[in-house]
Amino acid sequence: HAKRQGRNTYSFYSENLSQTMIRRLQVENGLRRALERRELAVVYQPKIDLASGECTGAEALLRWNSEELGFVSPAEFIPVAEETGLIVAIGDWVLLHVCQQIRAWVEQGRPAMRIAVNLSARQFREPNLAQRIVEILHLTGISSGLLELELTESMLVENAEEAIAALRSLKTLGVTLSIDDFGTGYSSLSYLKRFPIDALKIDQSFVRDIPESSDDMSITKAIISMGRSLELKLVAEGTETLEQIEFLQANGCHIAQGYYFSKPVLPHLFEAFLDQRQSLARLTGS
Ligand code: C2E
Ligand code: MG
Ligand code: MG
Ligand code: MG
């Protein structure tokens, strides 16, 4: 009986394992064709200035609707794209696509907004990244001041000297640099001082349980006051409730992003969001 159970246990695990492997291969194969099949789209999530209530920009987030697999979350396909190197071509497409969208918004006469693009570790290590960004800015004719890049702490800590050099070459272009998911990686505070960055995005895991978790409130306050004293912009991710917004406002956080204001949405819905807020501001005379 024990043997039988053992064998069942074994096959249960191996079946699970091979299912995981099959899915991984399906995602990889699908991703190889996603660009040419035009299955990728970019959605935009507003970033709101907590002092003025104005939308100062947005984060661009990639979406993949695969013909075979349906909607696949970035949490699943970005790591596969990263491991296979496909992220270099995909990331390049995102940068070009977003800059073309920024251009369209400029041409519509909209107030200047800064749009943030997530960079992957692999992309960040590409020796010609800064050069490629210059090309894309020229191609689309937008100012580098309208583009922001989000990087994670792990990308900077791994090879600090090289990372600083890469950041400097990006910074020289005039793009804004921010650290994403701040507080979840190896936040070396001394590195923070040396990196030419503009903003810290407080990870949503610290924001989620405000105001229930007094620990998370303390951590969030500490990040805000440290960031402010380094003259960085503080952005809170994953804000879902008014209580969270009020807490962040009261503690000096500059910008918030999250479902409380809007989910990430397609360009036409982002435009509707902007138009609605503008007419609301006119009505209330602010
Ligand atoms: P991230 O850059 O930290 O993006 C924030 C994530 O939080 C997004 O998930 C967004 O949809 C989600 N989010 C925003 N507001 C809320 C909220 O109020 N509550 C909750 N629960 N979640 C919220 P998404 O779009 O699934 O993206 C996941 C991650 O995938 C991103 O995390 C980023 O690391 C990566 N990613 C997405 N697009 C790209 C891309 O174009 N390039 C690269 N390299 N990575 C990307
Ligand atoms: Mg991000
Ligand atoms: Mg984040
Ligand atoms: Mg994240």
Coordinates of N, CA and C and ligand atoms in Angstrom, one line a residue, residues 42-43 45 59-63 71 73-79 82 87 90-91 94-95 98 117-121 123 150 152 180-181 201 203-204 208 237-241 244 257-264, ligand 1:
V42 N -0.5 48.2 -25.0 CA 0.0 48.9 -23.8 C -1.2 49.7 -23.2
V43 N -1.3 49.5 -21.9 CA -2.3 50.2 -21.1 C -1.7 51.3 -20.2
Q45 N -1.8 53.7 -16.7 CA -2.4 54.0 -15.3 C -1.9 55.4 -14.9
E59 N 1.8 55.4 -15.9 CA 2.8 54.3 -16.1 C 2.2 53.4 -17.3
A60 N 3.1 53.1 -18.2 CA 2.7 52.2 -19.3 C 2.9 50.8 -18.9
L61 N 1.9 49.9 -19.1 CA 2.0 48.5 -18.7 C 1.6 47.6 -19.9
L62 N 2.4 46.6 -20.1 CA 2.2 45.8 -21.3 C 1.1 44.7 -21.0
R63 N 0.3 44.5 -22.1 CA -0.7 43.5 -22.0 C -0.5 42.5 -23.2
F71 N -5.7 35.8 -22.5 CA -4.9 36.8 -21.7 C -3.9 36.2 -20.8
S73 N -0.9 37.1 -18.0 CA -0.5 38.2 -17.1 C 1.0 38.5 -17.3
P74 N 1.4 39.8 -17.2 CA 2.8 40.1 -17.2 C 3.7 39.4 -16.2
A75 N 3.1 39.1 -15.0 CA 3.8 38.4 -14.0 C 4.2 37.0 -14.5
E76 N 3.5 36.5 -15.4 CA 3.8 35.2 -16.0 C 4.8 35.4 -17.2
F77 N 4.4 36.3 -18.2 CA 5.2 36.3 -19.4 C 6.5 37.2 -19.4
I78 N 6.5 38.2 -18.5 CA 7.7 39.0 -18.5 C 8.9 38.2 -18.0
P79 N 8.8 37.3 -17.0 CA 10.0 36.5 -16.6 C 10.4 35.6 -17.8
E82 N 12.2 37.6 -20.3 CA 13.5 37.9 -19.7 C 14.5 36.8 -19.9
I87 N 12.7 39.7 -24.4 CA 12.4 41.0 -23.7 C 13.1 42.2 -24.4
I90 N 10.9 42.9 -27.4 CA 9.6 43.4 -26.9 C 9.7 44.7 -26.2
G91 N 10.7 44.9 -25.4 CA 11.0 46.1 -24.7 C 11.2 47.3 -25.6
V94 N 7.9 48.3 -26.9 CA 7.1 49.1 -25.9 C 7.6 50.5 -25.9
L95 N 8.9 50.7 -25.9 CA 9.5 52.1 -25.9 C 9.0 52.9 -27.1
V98 N 5.2 53.5 -27.0 CA 4.8 54.5 -26.0 C 5.2 55.9 -26.5
V117 N 8.0 54.0 -18.5 CA 8.1 52.6 -19.1 C 8.9 51.8 -18.2
N118 N 8.5 50.5 -17.9 CA 9.3 49.6 -17.1 C 10.4 49.0 -17.9
L119 N 11.6 49.0 -17.4 CA 12.8 48.4 -18.0 C 13.1 47.1 -17.3
S120 N 13.4 46.1 -18.1 CA 13.8 44.8 -17.5 C 15.4 44.8 -17.3
A121 N 15.8 43.9 -16.5 CA 17.2 43.8 -16.2 C 18.0 43.6 -17.4
Q123 N 17.3 44.3 -20.6 CA 17.3 45.5 -21.4 C 18.3 46.6 -20.9
E150 N 11.4 53.2 -15.3 CA 11.3 52.5 -14.0 C 12.2 51.3 -14.0
T152 N 14.3 48.4 -11.2 CA 14.2 47.8 -9.8 C 15.5 47.9 -9.1
D180 N 11.5 51.3 -9.0 CA 10.2 50.6 -8.8 C 10.2 49.7 -7.6
D181 N 9.1 49.4 -7.1 CA 8.9 48.3 -6.0 C 9.9 48.6 -4.9
K201 N 9.4 54.6 -6.0 CA 8.0 54.1 -6.0 C 7.9 53.1 -4.8
D203 N 6.7 50.3 -2.8 CA 6.1 49.1 -3.2 C 4.7 48.9 -2.7
Q204 N 3.8 48.3 -3.5 CA 2.4 48.2 -3.1 C 2.2 47.3 -1.8
R208 N -0.7 48.4 0.8 CA -1.9 47.5 0.8 C -2.6 47.5 2.2
E237 N 2.5 53.2 -4.9 CA 1.9 52.3 -5.8 C 0.7 51.5 -5.1
G238 N -0.2 51.1 -5.9 CA -1.3 50.2 -5.4 C -2.2 50.9 -4.4
T239 N -2.4 52.2 -4.5 CA -3.4 52.8 -3.6 C -4.8 52.5 -4.0
E240 N -5.6 51.9 -3.1 CA -6.9 51.5 -3.5 C -8.0 52.2 -2.7
T241 N -7.6 52.9 -1.5 CA -8.7 53.5 -0.7 C -8.4 54.9 -0.4
Q244 N -5.9 55.4 2.5 CA -4.5 55.3 2.1 C -4.0 56.6 1.4
Q257 N -0.6 56.3 -7.3 CA -1.0 55.6 -8.5 C -1.8 54.3 -7.9
G258 N -2.9 54.0 -8.5 CA -3.6 52.8 -8.0 C -5.1 52.8 -8.4
Y259 N -5.7 51.7 -8.1 CA -7.1 51.5 -8.5 C -8.0 52.6 -7.9
Y260 N -7.6 53.2 -6.8 CA -8.5 54.3 -6.3 C -8.8 55.3 -7.4
F261 N -7.8 55.7 -8.1 CA -8.0 56.6 -9.2 C -8.4 55.9 -10.5
S262 N -7.7 54.9 -10.9 CA -8.0 54.2 -12.2 C -7.1 53.0 -12.3
K263 N -7.7 51.9 -12.9 CA -6.9 50.8 -13.3 C -6.1 51.2 -14.5
P264 N -5.1 50.4 -14.9 CA -4.4 50.7 -16.2 C -5.4 50.5 -17.3
Ligands
C2E1 P1 5.0 47.2 -11.7 O1 5.8 48.0 -12.7 O2 5.3 47.3 -10.3 O3 3.5 47.6 -12.0 C1 2.5 47.8 -11.1 C2 1.5 46.6 -11.1 O4 0.5 46.9 -10.1 C3 0.8 46.5 -12.4 O5 0.5 45.1 -12.6 C4 -0.6 47.2 -12.1 O6 -1.6 46.8 -12.9 C5 -0.8 46.8 -10.7 N1 -1.6 47.7 -9.9 C6 -1.7 49.1 -10.1 N2 -2.6 49.6 -9.2 C7 -3.0 48.6 -8.4 C8 -3.8 48.6 -7.2 O7 -4.4 49.6 -6.8 N3 -4.0 47.4 -6.6 C9 -3.3 46.3 -7.1 N4 -3.6 45.1 -6.4 N5 -2.5 46.3 -8.2 C10 -2.3 47.4 -8.8 P2 0.7 44.4 -14.0 O8 0.3 45.4 -15.1 O9 0.1 43.1 -14.0 O10 2.3 44.3 -14.2 C11 3.0 43.5 -13.3 C12 4.5 43.8 -13.5 O11 4.9 43.3 -14.8 C13 4.9 45.2 -13.4 O12 5.0 45.6 -12.0 C14 6.3 45.2 -14.1 O13 7.3 44.7 -13.3 C15 6.0 44.1 -15.2 N6 5.7 44.8 -16.5 C16 4.5 45.3 -17.0 N7 4.7 45.8 -18.2 C17 6.0 45.8 -18.5 C18 6.8 46.2 -19.6 O14 6.4 46.8 -20.5 N8 8.2 45.9 -19.5 C19 8.7 45.3 -18.4 N9 10.0 45.0 -18.4 N10 8.0 44.9 -17.3 C20 6.7 45.1 -17.4

